PDB file of C-alpha atoms in Angstrom:
ATOM      1  CA  PRO T   1       0.176  -0.695   0.024  1.00 67.00           C
ATOM      2  CA  THR T   2       1.419   2.910  -1.408  1.00 73.00           C
ATOM      3  CA  GLN T   3      -1.288   5.055   1.921  1.00 72.00           C
ATOM      4  CA  VAL T   4      -3.615   4.378   4.374  1.00 69.00           C
ATOM      5  CA  LEU T   5      -6.345   6.507   5.503  1.00 63.00           C
ATOM      6  CA  LEU T   6      -7.715   5.924   8.828  1.00 62.00           C
ATOM      7  CA  ASP T   7     -10.794   7.818  10.028  1.00 59.00           C
ATOM      8  CA  ARG T   8     -11.062   9.750   6.860  1.00 61.00           C
ATOM      9  CA  GLY T   9     -14.861  11.494   8.392  1.00 60.00           C
ATOM     10  CA  GLU T  10     -13.582  11.935  11.450  1.00 61.00           C
ATOM     11  CA  TRP T  11     -15.521  10.218  13.034  1.00 58.00           C
ATOM     12  CA  ILE T  12     -13.989   8.031  15.352  1.00 56.00           C
ATOM     13  CA  LEU T  13     -11.716  10.854  16.687  1.00 53.00           C
ATOM     14  CA  ARG T  14     -13.264  13.342  16.829  1.00 52.00           C
ATOM     15  CA  SER T  15     -15.787  14.196  19.759  1.00 50.00           C
ATOM     16  CA  THR T  16     -19.575  15.262  19.658  1.00 50.00           C
ATOM     17  CA  SER T  17     -22.669  15.335  21.574  1.00 49.00           C
ATOM     18  CA  THR T  18     -25.804  15.273  20.087  1.00 48.00           C
ATOM     19  CA  THR T  19     -29.658  15.339  20.900  1.00 47.00           C
ATOM     20  CA  LEU T  20     -32.354  12.963  20.361  1.00 46.00           C
ATOM     21  CA  ALA T  21     -36.327  13.425  21.409  1.00 46.00           C
ATOM     22  CA  VAL T  22     -37.186  10.657  22.460  1.00 46.00           C
ATOM     23  CA  GLU T  23     -41.217  10.009  22.448  1.00 47.00           C
ATOM     24  CA  SER T  24     -42.795   8.602  26.117  1.00 55.00           C
ATOM     25  CA  GLY T  25     -44.136   5.779  25.470  1.00 58.00           C
ATOM     26  CA  PRO T  26     -46.884   4.429  27.020  1.00 60.00           C
ATOM     27  CA  GLY T  27     -46.142   3.892  31.238  1.00 61.00           C
ATOM     28  CA  PRO T  28     -45.580   0.758  33.388  1.00 72.00           C
ATOM     29  CA  ARG T  29     -48.124  -2.094  32.905  1.00 85.00           C
ATOM     30  CA  SER T  30     -48.245  -2.603  36.440  1.00 90.00           C
ATOM     31  CA  LEU T  31     -46.858  -1.562  40.361  1.00 95.00           C
ATOM     32  CA  GLU T  32     -42.953  -1.093  40.067  1.00 96.00           C
ATOM     33  CA  LEU T  33     -40.044  -1.010  42.976  1.00 97.00           C
ATOM     34  CA  ALA T  34     -36.919  -0.397  42.509  1.00 97.00           C
ATOM     35  CA  PRO T  35     -34.463  -1.409  45.057  1.00 97.00           C
ATOM     36  CA  PRO T  36     -33.962   1.079  47.246  1.00 97.00           C
ATOM     37  CA  ALA T  37     -30.923   3.390  46.918  1.00 96.00           C
ATOM     38  CA  PRO T  38     -28.446   3.150  48.680  1.00 95.00           C
ATOM     39  CA  ASN T  39     -29.019  -0.459  50.819  1.00 95.00           C
ATOM     40  CA  PRO T  40     -27.732  -0.512  53.198  1.00 95.00           C
ATOM     41  CA  SER T  41     -28.333   2.627  54.158  1.00 95.00           C
ATOM     42  CA  ARG T  42     -27.328   4.625  56.946  1.00 93.00           C
ATOM     43  CA  GLY T  43     -27.973   8.644  56.287  1.00 92.00           C
ATOM     44  CA  PRO T  44     -31.297   8.701  53.519  1.00 96.00           C
ATOM     45  CA  THR T  45     -32.528   6.015  51.388  1.00 97.00           C
ATOM     46  CA  THR T  46     -34.323   6.746  48.036  1.00 97.00           C
ATOM     47  CA  PHE T  47     -36.926   4.663  46.891  1.00 97.00           C
ATOM     48  CA  GLU T  48     -38.089   5.032  43.532  1.00 97.00           C
ATOM     49  CA  PHE T  49     -41.111   3.658  41.786  1.00 97.00           C
ATOM     50  CA  SER T  50     -43.870   3.329  39.519  1.00 97.00           C
ATOM     51  CA  LEU T  51     -47.643   3.507  39.121  1.00 97.00           C
ATOM     52  CA  PRO T  52     -49.580   2.319  35.555  1.00 95.00           C
ATOM     53  CA  ARG T  53     -51.973   4.745  36.338  1.00 95.00           C
ATOM     54  CA  ALA T  54     -53.181   8.020  38.579  1.00 96.00           C
ATOM     55  CA  GLY T  55     -54.459   6.940  41.786  1.00 96.00           C
ATOM     56  CA  VAL T  56     -54.001   7.084  45.596  1.00 97.00           C
ATOM     57  CA  ALA T  57     -51.125   4.588  46.527  1.00 98.00           C
ATOM     58  CA  ARG T  58     -48.651   4.772  49.591  1.00 98.00           C
ATOM     59  CA  LEU T  59     -45.658   3.940  50.245  1.00 98.00           C
ATOM     60  CA  GLU T  60     -44.357   2.472  54.159  1.00 98.00           C
ATOM     61  CA  ILE T  61     -41.119   1.612  56.218  1.00 98.00           C
ATOM     62  CA  LEU T  62     -42.358  -1.694  57.905  1.00 97.00           C
ATOM     63  CA  ASP T  63     -40.252  -3.941  60.500  1.00 97.00           C
ATOM     64  CA  LEU T  64     -40.005  -7.360  59.789  1.00 95.00           C
ATOM     65  CA  ALA T  65     -43.262  -8.379  62.167  1.00 95.00           C
ATOM     66  CA  GLY T  66     -44.673  -6.136  59.299  1.00 95.00           C
ATOM     67  CA  ARG T  67     -45.991  -3.232  62.076  1.00 96.00           C
ATOM     68  CA  ARG T  68     -45.469   0.233  60.678  1.00 97.00           C
ATOM     69  CA  VAL T  69     -41.739   2.074  60.906  1.00 97.00           C
ATOM     70  CA  ALA T  70     -42.840   4.949  59.271  1.00 97.00           C
ATOM     71  CA  ARG T  71     -45.383   6.193  55.916  1.00 97.00           C
ATOM     72  CA  LEU T  72     -43.342   8.581  53.566  1.00 97.00           C
ATOM     73  CA  HIS T  73     -46.653   8.332  51.400  1.00 97.00           C
ATOM     74  CA  ASP T  74     -50.335   8.109  50.977  1.00 97.00           C
ATOM     75  CA  GLY T  75     -52.731  10.051  48.863  1.00 97.00           C
ATOM     76  CA  PRO T  76     -52.942  10.184  45.161  1.00 97.00           C
ATOM     77  CA  LEU T  77     -49.858  10.461  42.618  1.00 97.00           C
ATOM     78  CA  SER T  78     -49.595  11.022  38.458  1.00 96.00           C
ATOM     79  CA  ALA T  79     -49.089   8.036  36.464  1.00 96.00           C
ATOM     80  CA  GLY T  80     -45.352   6.862  35.749  1.00 96.00           C
ATOM     81  CA  LEU T  81     -42.234   7.619  37.552  1.00 96.00           C
ATOM     82  CA  GLN T  82     -42.332   8.712  41.694  1.00 97.00           C
ATOM     83  CA  ARG T  83     -39.056   9.014  44.034  1.00 97.00           C
ATOM     84  CA  PHE T  84     -39.299   9.439  47.156  1.00 97.00           C
ATOM     85  CA  THR T  85     -36.425  10.221  50.586  1.00 97.00           C
ATOM     86  CA  TRP T  86     -36.701   8.398  53.561  1.00 97.00           C
ATOM     87  CA  ASP T  87     -34.415  10.843  55.913  1.00 96.00           C
ATOM     88  CA  GLY T  88     -34.512   6.973  58.700  1.00 95.00           C
ATOM     89  CA  ARG T  89     -36.390   8.121  60.692  1.00 95.00           C
ATOM     90  CA  ALA T  90     -39.140   6.730  62.659  1.00 96.00           C
ATOM     91  CA  SER T  91     -43.191   8.121  62.942  1.00 94.00           C
ATOM     92  CA  SER T  92     -42.263   9.410  65.943  1.00 94.00           C
ATOM     93  CA  GLY T  93     -39.405  11.455  64.680  1.00 94.00           C
ATOM     94  CA  ALA T  94     -36.548   9.664  65.933  1.00 95.00           C
ATOM     95  CA  PRO T  95     -34.049   8.120  64.235  1.00 95.00           C
ATOM     96  CA  ALA T  96     -35.103   4.233  62.972  1.00 96.00           C
ATOM     97  CA  ARG T  97     -32.787   1.259  65.103  1.00 95.00           C
ATOM     98  CA  ALA T  98     -30.528  -0.775  63.178  1.00 96.00           C
ATOM     99  CA  GLY T  99     -31.894  -4.051  61.357  1.00 97.00           C
ATOM    100  CA  ILE T 100     -33.882  -4.962  57.951  1.00 97.00           C
ATOM    101  CA  TYR T 101     -37.191  -2.867  57.228  1.00 98.00           C
ATOM    102  CA  TRP T 102     -39.101  -3.642  55.157  1.00 97.00           C
ATOM    103  CA  VAL T 103     -40.351  -0.755  52.121  1.00 98.00           C
ATOM    104  CA  SER T 104     -44.007  -1.289  51.152  1.00 98.00           C
ATOM    105  CA  LEU T 105     -46.062   0.379  47.884  1.00 98.00           C
ATOM    106  CA  ALA T 106     -49.315  -0.422  47.379  1.00 98.00           C
ATOM    107  CA  GLN T 107     -51.790   1.176  45.318  1.00 97.00           C
ATOM    108  CA  ASP T 108     -55.442  -0.620  44.125  1.00 94.00           C
ATOM    109  CA  GLY T 109     -55.000  -4.110  46.203  1.00 94.00           C
ATOM    110  CA  ALA T 110     -51.904  -4.976  43.965  1.00 96.00           C
ATOM    111  CA  ARG T 111     -48.402  -4.665  46.305  1.00 96.00           C
ATOM    112  CA  ARG T 112     -44.704  -4.926  45.953  1.00 97.00           C
ATOM    113  CA  SER T 113     -42.045  -4.480  48.784  1.00 97.00           C
ATOM    114  CA  ARG T 114     -38.983  -4.777  49.152  1.00 97.00           C
ATOM    115  CA  ARG T 115     -35.986  -5.535  51.740  1.00 97.00           C
ATOM    116  CA  LEU T 116     -33.690  -2.492  53.065  1.00 97.00           C
ATOM    117  CA  ALA T 117     -30.513  -3.406  55.869  1.00 97.00           C
ATOM    118  CA  VAL T 118     -30.731   0.260  57.862  1.00 97.00           C
ATOM    119  CA  MET T 119     -27.238   0.699  59.952  1.00 95.00           C
ATOM    120  CA  ARG T 120     -25.846   2.803  62.035  1.00 83.00           C
TER     121      ARG T 120
END
């Protein structure tokens, strides 16, 4: 060969940024609860979930015996992605003890739960 052309159009070596418009499709078909983050937790914990339709939803933290430790939400929400943060405190305002808890999400008779470890 007498010549080698490498990246003639600068497709590989050029840095570009492109923004595409993304059309939102239909929302989730069922109630979805993502794993808590972070888990285990030493402070605030974020919970993300998706609702298939607008309506009343309840998000709670329960101990292993099923007793409510904290209620993060109980009321109407729109369909789609939701995000709530728990500060690690019980309903009384005191910090929740270290241990294993359940995060419970309920809407229209459907329920999802995830395990959460709290460390102090």
